[in-house]
GROMACS .gro file of C-alpha atoms in nm:
model
  455
    1ASN     CA    1   8.634   8.948   5.968
    2LEU     CA    2   8.359   9.103   6.165
    3ILE     CA    3   8.436   9.232   6.520
    4THR     CA    4   8.190   9.329   6.794
    5SER     CA    5   8.139   9.326   7.173
    6VAL     CA    6   7.921   9.270   7.458
    7THR     CA    7   7.890   9.479   7.795
    8GLY     CA    8   7.885   9.202   8.052
    9HIS     CA    9   7.611   8.948   8.066
   10VAL     CA   10   7.309   8.991   7.810
   11LYS     CA   11   7.091   8.726   7.980
   12GLU     CA   12   6.953   8.720   8.342
   13PHE     CA   13   6.806   8.445   8.543
   14VAL     CA   14   6.452   8.499   8.658
   15PHE     CA   15   6.163   8.302   8.841
   16GLU     CA   16   5.924   8.155   8.605
   17GLY     CA   17   5.539   8.330   8.655
   18ASN     CA   18   5.473   8.619   8.880
   19SER     CA   19   5.692   8.711   9.167
   20LYS     CA   20   5.619   9.056   9.222
   21ASP     CA   21   5.339   8.999   9.466
   22TRP     CA   22   5.517   8.904   9.783
   23LYS     CA   23   5.221   8.848   9.994
   24SER     CA   24   5.111   8.534   9.764
   25ILE     CA   25   5.439   8.400   9.761
   26ASP     CA   26   5.567   8.106   9.983
   27SER     CA   27   5.931   8.162  10.025
   28ARG     CA   28   5.995   7.790  10.035
   29ASP     CA   29   5.845   7.778   9.664
   30LEU     CA   30   6.151   8.020   9.568
   31LEU     CA   31   6.387   7.832   9.779
   32ILE     CA   32   6.320   7.469   9.631
   33SER     CA   33   6.069   7.418   9.353
   34ARG     CA   34   5.970   7.729   9.147
   35ASN     CA   35   6.125   7.701   8.794
   36ILE     CA   36   6.402   7.941   8.695
   37ILE     CA   37   6.450   8.066   8.341
   38GLN     CA   38   6.725   8.261   8.139
   39GLN     CA   39   6.587   8.551   7.932
   40ILE     CA   40   6.759   8.858   7.759
   41THR     CA   41   6.788   9.144   8.001
   42GLU     CA   42   6.568   9.416   7.870
   43THR     CA   43   6.856   9.688   7.848
   44LYS     CA   44   7.062   9.445   7.630
   45MET     CA   45   6.829   9.392   7.368
   46ASP     CA   46   6.999   9.598   7.095
   47ILE     CA   47   7.309   9.429   7.179
   48CYS     CA   48   7.158   9.073   7.114
   49LYS     CA   49   7.022   9.204   6.810
   50ASN     CA   50   7.331   9.332   6.674
   51ILE     CA   51   7.505   8.995   6.734
   52GLN     CA   52   7.234   8.811   6.587
   53MET     CA   53   7.195   9.049   6.272
   54TYR     CA   54   7.571   8.954   6.187
   55SER     CA   55   7.525   8.584   6.269
   56ASN     CA   56   7.426   8.487   5.920
   57ASP     CA   57   7.743   8.620   5.766
   58ILE     CA   58   7.994   8.407   5.959
   59GLU     CA   59   8.122   8.062   5.965
   60ILE     CA   60   8.364   8.078   6.269
   61LEU     CA   61   8.289   8.248   6.595
   62PHE     CA   62   8.609   8.325   6.781
   63LEU     CA   63   8.533   8.442   7.138
   64TRP     CA   64   8.769   8.696   7.310
   65LEU     CA   65   8.588   8.745   7.653
   66ASP     CA   66   8.793   8.759   7.990
   67CYS     CA   67   8.917   8.427   8.045
   68ASP     CA   68   8.752   8.328   8.384
   69ARG     CA   69   8.434   8.162   8.524
   70GLU     CA   70   8.221   8.501   8.442
   71GLY     CA   71   8.367   8.555   8.092
   72GLU     CA   72   8.313   8.182   8.007
   73SER     CA   73   7.942   8.213   8.133
   74ILE     CA   74   7.909   8.553   7.910
   75ALA     CA   75   8.063   8.354   7.612
   76PHE     CA   76   7.812   8.084   7.604
   77GLU     CA   77   7.532   8.345   7.614
   78VAL     CA   78   7.696   8.474   7.295
   79ILE     CA   79   7.708   8.134   7.152
   80ASP     CA   80   7.316   8.068   7.223
   81LEU     CA   81   7.244   8.381   7.044
   82VAL     CA   82   7.459   8.286   6.753
   83LYS     CA   83   7.333   7.949   6.726
   84GLU     CA   84   6.951   8.057   6.714
   85ILE     CA   85   7.096   8.202   6.371
   86LYS     CA   86   7.369   7.955   6.273
   87PRO     CA   87   7.322   7.638   6.426
   88ASN     CA   88   7.657   7.468   6.287
   89VAL     CA   89   7.878   7.755   6.356
   90ASP     CA   90   8.246   7.643   6.442
   91ILE     CA   91   8.352   7.785   6.774
   92PHE     CA   92   8.713   7.884   6.920
   93ARG     CA   93   8.795   8.034   7.246
   94ALA     CA   94   9.106   8.266   7.292
   95ILE     CA   95   9.305   8.230   7.612
   96PHE     CA   96   9.484   8.519   7.723
   97SER     CA   97   9.570   8.692   8.077
   98SER     CA   98   9.725   9.027   7.949
   99LEU     CA   99   9.691   9.255   7.643
  100THR     CA  100  10.052   9.245   7.507
  101SER     CA  101  10.102   9.174   7.144
  102ASN     CA  102  10.306   8.848   7.192
  103GLU     CA  103  10.007   8.707   7.414
  104LEU     CA  104   9.764   8.800   7.197
  105THR     CA  105   9.898   8.656   6.893
  106TYR     CA  106   9.985   8.323   7.076
  107ALA     CA  107   9.611   8.317   7.166
  108TYR     CA  108   9.509   8.379   6.806
  109GLU     CA  109   9.740   8.104   6.674
  110ASN     CA  110   9.649   7.860   6.954
  111PRO     CA  111   9.283   7.858   7.026
  112GLU     CA  112   9.082   7.629   7.236
  113ARG     CA  113   8.719   7.537   7.256
  114PRO     CA  114   8.480   7.705   7.541
  115ASN     CA  115   8.461   7.533   7.872
  116ILE     CA  116   8.121   7.430   7.939
  117HIS     CA  117   8.217   7.338   8.308
  118LEU     CA  118   8.281   7.717   8.403
  119LYS     CA  119   7.959   7.837   8.255
  120GLU     CA  120   7.761   7.551   8.452
  121ALA     CA  121   7.972   7.660   8.777
  122VAL     CA  122   7.861   8.014   8.733
  123ASN     CA  123   7.497   7.927   8.652
  124ALA     CA  124   7.493   7.709   8.967
  125ARG     CA  125   7.635   7.997   9.195
  126ILE     CA  126   7.352   8.224   9.025
  127GLU     CA  127   7.079   8.000   9.116
  128ILE     CA  128   7.190   7.946   9.459
  129ASP     CA  129   7.230   8.335   9.514
  130LEU     CA  130   6.888   8.405   9.337
  131ARG     CA  131   6.691   8.142   9.538
  132SER     CA  132   6.835   8.197   9.891
  133GLY     CA  133   6.856   8.578   9.829
  134SER     CA  134   6.494   8.619   9.710
  135ALA     CA  135   6.345   8.356   9.942
  136PHE     CA  136   6.511   8.525  10.248
  137THR     CA  137   6.460   8.879  10.147
  138ILE     CA  138   6.095   8.807  10.102
  139LEU     CA  139   6.047   8.636  10.436
  140GLN     CA  140   6.231   8.871  10.653
  141SER     CA  141   6.086   9.184  10.479
  142MET     CA  142   5.713   9.067  10.536
  143LEU     CA  143   5.793   8.936  10.881
  144LEU     CA  144   5.941   9.259  10.977
  145GLN     CA  145   5.696   9.485  10.810
  146LYS     CA  146   5.416   9.296  10.979
  147SER     CA  147   5.590   9.309  11.350
  148PHE     CA  148   5.714   9.642  11.347
  149PRO     CA  149   5.505   9.846  11.094
  150ASP     CA  150   5.632  10.199  11.217
  151GLN     CA  151   5.980  10.102  11.145
  152PHE     CA  152   5.964   9.893  10.824
  153ASN     CA  153   5.651   9.997  10.638
  154ASN     CA  154   5.703   9.908  10.299
  155LYS     CA  155   6.095   9.865  10.328
  156ILE     CA  156   6.291   9.584  10.175
  157ILE     CA  157   6.540   9.389  10.407
  158SER     CA  158   6.752   9.225  10.186
  159TYR     CA  159   6.945   8.919  10.250
  160GLY     CA  160   7.273   8.808  10.033
  161PRO     CA  161   7.434   8.477  10.115
  162CYS     CA  162   7.766   8.669  10.089
  163GLN     CA  163   7.667   9.029  10.259
  164PHE     CA  164   7.489   8.847  10.541
  165PRO     CA  165   7.774   8.649  10.697
  166THR     CA  166   8.020   8.947  10.623
  167LEU     CA  167   7.767   9.177  10.804
  168SER     CA  168   7.798   8.932  11.095
  169PHE     CA  169   8.178   8.968  11.119
  170ILE     CA  170   8.140   9.348  11.131
  171VAL     CA  171   7.868   9.321  11.405
  172ASN     CA  172   8.045   9.065  11.628
  173ARG     CA  173   8.372   9.275  11.629
  174TYR     CA  174   8.149   9.597  11.712
  175LEU     CA  175   7.989   9.416  12.005
  176GLN     CA  176   8.345   9.292  12.134
  177ASN     CA  177   8.465   9.646  12.108
  178SER     CA  178   8.161   9.829  12.272
  179ASN     CA  179   8.107   9.540  12.555
  180PHE     CA  180   8.483   9.531  12.649
  181ILE     CA  181   8.541   9.594  12.991
  182ASN     CA  182   8.895   9.734  13.073
  183THR     CA  183   9.092   9.549  13.321
  184ASN     CA  184   9.400   9.673  13.526
  185PHE     CA  185   9.735   9.516  13.512
  186TRP     CA  186  10.087   9.596  13.654
  187PHE     CA  187  10.445   9.532  13.548
  188LEU     CA  188  10.787   9.584  13.621
  189ASP     CA  189  10.966   9.837  13.386
  190LEU     CA  190  11.345   9.823  13.372
  191ASN     CA  191  11.547  10.095  13.207
  192PHE     CA  192  11.925  10.113  13.222
  193ASN     CA  193  12.239  10.301  13.088
  194ILE     CA  194  12.528  10.149  12.881
  195ASN     CA  195  12.804  10.410  12.764
  196GLY     CA  196  12.545  10.679  12.749
  197ASN     CA  197  12.272  10.473  12.564
  198LYS     CA  198  11.950  10.452  12.733
  199LEU     CA  199  11.793  10.114  12.666
  200SER     CA  200  11.431   9.965  12.804
  201ALA     CA  201  11.380   9.585  12.864
  202LEU     CA  202  11.084   9.400  12.859
  203TRP     CA  203  10.976   9.202  13.168
  204ASN     CA  204  10.941   8.814  13.064
  205ARG     CA  205  10.618   8.798  13.301
  206LYS     CA  206  10.475   9.055  13.073
  207ASN     CA  207  10.156   9.163  13.284
  208ILE     CA  208  10.009   9.070  13.627
  209TYR     CA  209   9.659   9.150  13.727
  210ASP     CA  210   9.741   9.153  14.109
  211ILE     CA  211   9.937   9.462  14.242
  212ASN     CA  212  10.025   9.286  14.557
  213ILE     CA  213  10.208   9.031  14.355
  214VAL     CA  214  10.401   9.282  14.156
  215LYS     CA  215  10.500   9.482  14.470
  216ILE     CA  216  10.647   9.168  14.634
  217LEU     CA  217  10.861   9.077  14.320
  218PHE     CA  218  10.957   9.455  14.310
  219GLU     CA  219  11.098   9.443  14.658
  220LEU     CA  220  11.275   9.095  14.590
  221SER     CA  221  11.438   9.225  14.286
  222ASN     CA  222  11.519   9.601  14.340
  223ASN     CA  223  11.888   9.698  14.456
  224ASN     CA  224  12.012   9.376  14.334
  225LYS     CA  225  12.283   9.314  14.074
  226LEU     CA  226  12.162   9.343  13.704
  227GLU     CA  227  12.341   9.062  13.525
  228VAL     CA  228  12.363   9.007  13.141
  229TYR     CA  229  12.225   8.658  13.177
  230SER     CA  230  12.262   8.549  12.808
  231VAL     CA  231  12.318   8.688  12.463
  232ILE     CA  232  12.178   8.512  12.157
  233ASN     CA  233  12.284   8.605  11.803
  234LYS     CA  234  12.133   8.437  11.514
  235LYS     CA  235  12.083   8.504  11.129
  236SER     CA  236  11.716   8.542  11.016
  237LYS     CA  237  11.540   8.611  10.707
  238ARG     CA  238  11.199   8.778  10.622
  239LEU     CA  239  11.062   8.573  10.288
  240ARG     CA  240  10.985   8.769   9.982
  241PRO     CA  241  10.636   8.832   9.913
  242LEU     CA  242  10.410   8.591   9.731
  243PRO     CA  243  10.319   8.687   9.380
  244LEU     CA  244  10.020   8.929   9.407
  245ASN     CA  245   9.635   8.799   9.359
  246THR     CA  246   9.318   9.009   9.365
  247LEU     CA  247   9.268   8.958   9.754
  248ASP     CA  248   9.622   9.089   9.832
  249LEU     CA  249   9.599   9.355   9.598
  250GLN     CA  250   9.273   9.488   9.740
  251LYS     CA  251   9.415   9.469  10.096
  252ASN     CA  252   9.720   9.645  10.021
  253ILE     CA  253   9.541   9.921   9.824
  254SER     CA  254   9.300   9.965  10.106
  255LYS     CA  255   9.575   9.981  10.359
  256TYR     CA  256   9.808  10.203  10.213
  257PHE     CA  257   9.573  10.431   9.992
  258GLY     CA  258   9.247  10.380  10.184
  259LEU     CA  259   9.057  10.267   9.848
  260SER     CA  260   8.762  10.041   9.873
  261SER     CA  261   8.772   9.709   9.708
  262SER     CA  262   8.519   9.816   9.438
  263ASP     CA  263   8.744  10.138   9.356
  264THR     CA  264   9.048   9.918   9.341
  265MET     CA  265   8.899   9.671   9.084
  266LYS     CA  266   8.779   9.972   8.879
  267ILE     CA  267   9.126  10.127   8.872
  268ALA     CA  268   9.294   9.799   8.813
  269GLU     CA  269   9.082   9.688   8.525
  270GLY     CA  270   9.115  10.035   8.367
  271LEU     CA  271   9.505   9.951   8.376
  272TYR     CA  272   9.420   9.629   8.244
  273ASN     CA  273   9.198   9.748   7.945
  274LYS     CA  274   9.515   9.984   7.853
  275GLY     CA  275   9.731   9.707   7.852
  276LEU     CA  276   9.947   9.803   8.163
  277ILE     CA  277   9.891   9.515   8.376
  278SER     CA  278   9.799   9.149   8.367
  279TYR     CA  279   9.416   9.042   8.416
  280PRO     CA  280   9.348   9.163   8.778
  281ARG     CA  281   9.083   8.906   8.890
  282THR     CA  282   9.303   8.610   8.992
  283GLU     CA  283   9.342   8.389   9.298
  284THR     CA  284   9.677   8.240   9.176
  285GLN     CA  285   9.976   8.284   9.383
  286SER     CA  286  10.240   8.143   9.147
  287PHE     CA  287  10.392   8.200   8.781
  288PRO     CA  288  10.388   7.931   8.534
  289GLN     CA  289  10.729   7.752   8.493
  290LYS     CA  290  10.777   7.901   8.131
  291PHE     CA  291  10.685   8.274   8.240
  292ASP     CA  292  10.922   8.522   8.090
  293PHE     CA  293  11.058   8.720   8.402
  294LYS     CA  294  11.322   8.901   8.208
  295GLU     CA  295  11.068   9.043   7.953
  296VAL     CA  296  10.856   9.180   8.217
  297ILE     CA  297  11.167   9.348   8.406
  298ASN     CA  298  11.302   9.465   8.093
  299GLU     CA  299  11.007   9.641   7.998
  300ILE     CA  300  10.925   9.835   8.330
  301SER     CA  301  11.299   9.896   8.349
  302LEU     CA  302  11.200  10.198   8.104
  303ASN     CA  303  11.066  10.356   8.409
  304SER     CA  304  11.291  10.576   8.618
  305GLU     CA  305  11.113  10.449   8.933
  306TYR     CA  306  11.238  10.084   8.888
  307SER     CA  307  11.523  10.098   8.631
  308SER     CA  308  11.819  10.076   8.893
  309TYR     CA  309  11.652   9.792   9.067
  310SER     CA  310  11.548   9.631   8.749
  311LYS     CA  311  11.895   9.654   8.613
  312PHE     CA  312  12.038   9.513   8.949
  313LEU     CA  313  11.813   9.202   8.906
  314LEU     CA  314  11.899   9.141   8.570
  315GLU     CA  315  12.265   9.157   8.626
  316ASN     CA  316  12.250   8.951   8.958
  317ASN     CA  317  11.975   8.671   8.901
  318ILE     CA  318  12.040   8.422   8.634
  319ASN     CA  319  11.728   8.206   8.679
  320PHE     CA  320  11.435   8.397   8.822
  321SER     CA  321  11.174   8.209   9.042
  322THR     CA  322  10.919   8.316   9.289
  323ARG     CA  323  10.755   8.148   9.581
  324VAL     CA  324  10.479   7.939   9.528
  325GLY     CA  325  10.150   8.005   9.730
  326ILE     CA  326   9.876   7.753   9.786
  327LYS     CA  327   9.606   7.921   9.571
  328ASN     CA  328   9.573   7.877   9.219
  329ASP     CA  329   9.251   7.937   9.033
  330LYS     CA  330   9.429   7.741   8.721
  331SER     CA  331   9.303   8.050   8.498
  332HIS     CA  332   9.533   8.347   8.547
  333PRO     CA  333   9.880   8.420   8.662
  334PRO     CA  334   9.915   8.650   8.949
  335ILE     CA  335   9.910   9.033   8.896
  336TYR     CA  336  10.193   9.179   8.737
  337PRO     CA  337  10.295   9.483   8.523
  338VAL     CA  338  10.299   9.431   8.147
  339LYS     CA  339  10.387   9.776   8.004
  340ASN     CA  340  10.571  10.073   8.146
  341PHE     CA  341  10.343  10.366   8.258
  342ASP     CA  342  10.428  10.678   8.105
  343GLY     CA  343  10.117  10.892   8.233
  344ASP     CA  344  10.061  11.111   8.536
  345ARG     CA  345  10.268  10.994   8.852
  346LEU     CA  346  10.059  11.176   9.093
  347SER     CA  347   9.741  11.009   8.965
  348ILE     CA  348   9.594  10.731   9.169
  349GLU     CA  349   9.611  10.504   8.850
  350PHE     CA  350  10.001  10.513   8.900
  351LYS     CA  351  10.000  10.456   9.260
  352VAL     CA  352   9.791  10.129   9.189
  353TYR     CA  353  10.041  10.037   8.906
  354ASP     CA  354  10.333  10.114   9.124
  355LEU     CA  355  10.236   9.893   9.411
  356ILE     CA  356  10.160   9.612   9.148
  357SER     CA  357  10.527   9.687   8.982
  358ARG     CA  358  10.711   9.679   9.325
  359PHE     CA  359  10.543   9.375   9.441
  360PHE     CA  360  10.628   9.198   9.122
  361LEU     CA  361  11.000   9.290   9.145
  362ALA     CA  362  11.016   9.197   9.511
  363SER     CA  363  10.870   8.858   9.442
  364CYS     CA  364  11.144   8.826   9.199
  365SER     CA  365  11.401   8.914   9.446
  366ASN     CA  366  11.591   8.743   9.715
  367ASP     CA  367  11.477   8.743  10.073
  368LEU     CA  368  11.579   9.009  10.338
  369ILE     CA  369  11.863   8.896  10.563
  370TYR     CA  370  11.902   9.025  10.892
  371GLU     CA  371  12.077   8.961  11.228
  372GLU     CA  372  11.861   8.915  11.547
  373LYS     CA  373  12.025   8.999  11.880
  374THR     CA  374  11.848   8.906  12.213
  375ILE     CA  375  11.981   9.003  12.528
  376ILE     CA  376  11.827   8.865  12.855
  377LEU     CA  377  11.895   9.032  13.169
  378LYS     CA  378  11.861   8.876  13.539
  379LEU     CA  379  11.768   9.109  13.827
  380ALA     CA  380  11.767   8.850  14.133
  381SER     CA  381  11.495   8.592  14.020
  382GLU     CA  382  11.355   8.816  13.754
  383LEU     CA  383  11.415   8.812  13.388
  384PHE     CA  384  11.412   9.101  13.134
  385THR     CA  385  11.460   9.094  12.762
  386ILE     CA  386  11.594   9.340  12.491
  387SER     CA  387  11.619   9.273  12.131
  388GLY     CA  388  11.725   9.453  11.819
  389GLN     CA  389  11.760   9.358  11.421
  390LYS     CA  390  12.040   9.469  11.192
  391ILE     CA  391  11.967   9.418  10.819
  392ILE     CA  392  12.264   9.258  10.653
  393GLU     CA  393  12.120   9.233  10.292
  394ASN     CA  394  11.801   9.452  10.199
  395ASN     CA  395  11.726   9.255   9.893
  396PHE     CA  396  11.354   9.277   9.816
  397LEU     CA  397  11.303   9.568  10.096
  398SER     CA  398  11.504   9.782   9.849
  399ILE     CA  399  11.196   9.798   9.608
  400LEU     CA  400  10.909   9.727   9.844
  401MET     CA  401  11.012  10.005  10.108
  402PRO     CA  402  10.718  10.212  10.097
  403PHE     CA  403  10.476   9.894  10.129
  404TYR     CA  404  10.650   9.686  10.376
  405ASN     CA  405  10.709   9.774  10.743
  406PHE     CA  406  11.046   9.652  10.885
  407LYS     CA  407  11.226   9.835  11.151
  408SER     CA  408  11.597   9.798  11.246
  409LYS     CA  409  11.702   9.857  11.601
  410THR     CA  410  12.065   9.864  11.702
  411ILE     CA  411  12.162   9.731  12.056
  412PRO     CA  412  12.501   9.763  12.197
  413ASP     CA  413  12.727   9.467  12.219
  414LEU     CA  414  12.703   9.315  12.588
  415LEU     CA  415  12.886   9.006  12.721
  416GLU     CA  416  12.734   8.747  12.927
  417GLY     CA  417  12.810   8.774  13.296
  418MET     CA  418  12.860   9.161  13.254
  419ILE     CA  419  12.726   9.358  13.563
  420ILE     CA  420  12.523   9.677  13.480
  421THR     CA  421  12.510   9.905  13.782
  422ASP     CA  422  12.295  10.199  13.641
  423TYR     CA  423  11.947  10.098  13.624
  424LEU     CA  424  11.615  10.195  13.739
  425LEU     CA  425  11.331   9.959  13.814
  426GLU     CA  426  10.975  10.075  13.840
  427ILE     CA  427  10.603   9.946  13.876
  428LYS     CA  428  10.400  10.045  13.600
  429GLU     CA  429  10.023  10.029  13.537
  430GLY     CA  430   9.832   9.967  13.234
  431LYS     CA  431   9.460   9.879  13.107
  432THR     CA  432   9.364   9.603  12.853
  433SER     CA  433   9.216   9.742  12.562
  434PRO     CA  434   8.928   9.619  12.330
  435PRO     CA  435   8.990   9.480  12.003
  436LYS     CA  436   8.996   9.740  11.709
  437LEU     CA  437   8.709   9.782  11.471
  438LEU     CA  438   8.769   9.584  11.156
  439SER     CA  439   8.950   9.761  10.865
  440GLU     CA  440   8.865   9.677  10.508
  441SER     CA  441   9.185   9.460  10.511
  442ASP     CA  442   9.081   9.297  10.811
  443LEU     CA  443   8.737   9.212  10.664
  444LEU     CA  444   8.875   9.099  10.347
  445THR     CA  445   9.103   8.849  10.542
  446LEU     CA  446   8.810   8.714  10.749
  447MET     CA  447   8.602   8.661  10.426
  448ASP     CA  448   8.887   8.493  10.243
  449LYS     CA  449   8.956   8.255  10.568
  450ASN     CA  450   8.565   8.179  10.566
  451GLY     CA  451   8.544   8.106  10.182
  452ILE     CA  452   8.350   8.414  10.115
  453GLY     CA  453   8.398   8.575   9.773
  454THR     CA  454   8.592   8.903   9.788
  455ASP     CA  455   8.517   9.042   9.444
   0.00000   0.00000   0.00000
């Protein structure tokens, strides 16, 4: 057997003929009519020679590239190189999502054929990006250089079909923030004492933008009896998280560790190459029916960070399952830990691995159960609300505590009809505030919502 490798794409798409003299190019030709050809990338010549040098000696080509559209596109570049030397070679494709021995053995024993539809999808995307990016980059660069020679002399003003609309999200939010005009508002603020407990209730009207109306309501309400108007107790739950896909991984790592999406993916791919996690580029939010949850939980239970919780899950859940999200790329499962991480626990690699492991365990857990109490107070005709939450069953929160925000708030037991005498009603003033500038997590959410690739 002969084993060799490639490093990403070995071929590139380029326009046929001269496209370097921008002054002589009509952007519409690039957008519509000029032919595009595929050729070997100059820096990948040696890799291609290596593949073809060994092609004479093979009867079967077994492809083990990443199992996604991009990996399939690269696989067909290898196929083309091999077929130039060995036209009748028999070709198989390994299908896998992690580097565990069981999965690799199964992939070896159950190969499939390469999927040309995935390759064509990538080619279509590349052509669209190349045509639109080149045409608009040349058009706007030449126009701006001509109209503003001092500012744009010989500068390239690049256009990208993903970057351009993404930039608009950032600019629009910046304009909303910088052009925002603060507006004053007023509200009634109610504080009261119950058995030495100082509590604050929110006005049901919230904010009013006319001080005179608030003054009238204050005069009508103050010095009246404060009555417990209603008490509502109900059992509620917070759903366990969906299985982790690439977008949610990027958003959470950005939120909790401040890493960029590109840095996150470099670290995740490093963990994947070491066999510690599954393939980190996936849209899927549900595990396949035959997924072996117990095997994964048993493996990561070797880590002291998760051993007690893993043992709890194994002892209390007979049939594991997770929530089923709406997204599924039909190529890869969600991201999950594959092997125990026994390296430096202070490293950023472990922090990423830790988040992935905790989200996996949380997704296998039961929902958080809590009791929600809402008390409505009545002062003359005005209503005020105070609410609290008390956890009944932590469940997934026990393992996801560092990456999940749930604040318990205990409020005293009050009975309907009860009269509270010790209270203070005041008029308070506030100002509206501008929308915050986008965080990377916000931006990723907007991109996903608008169908823009986040990789």
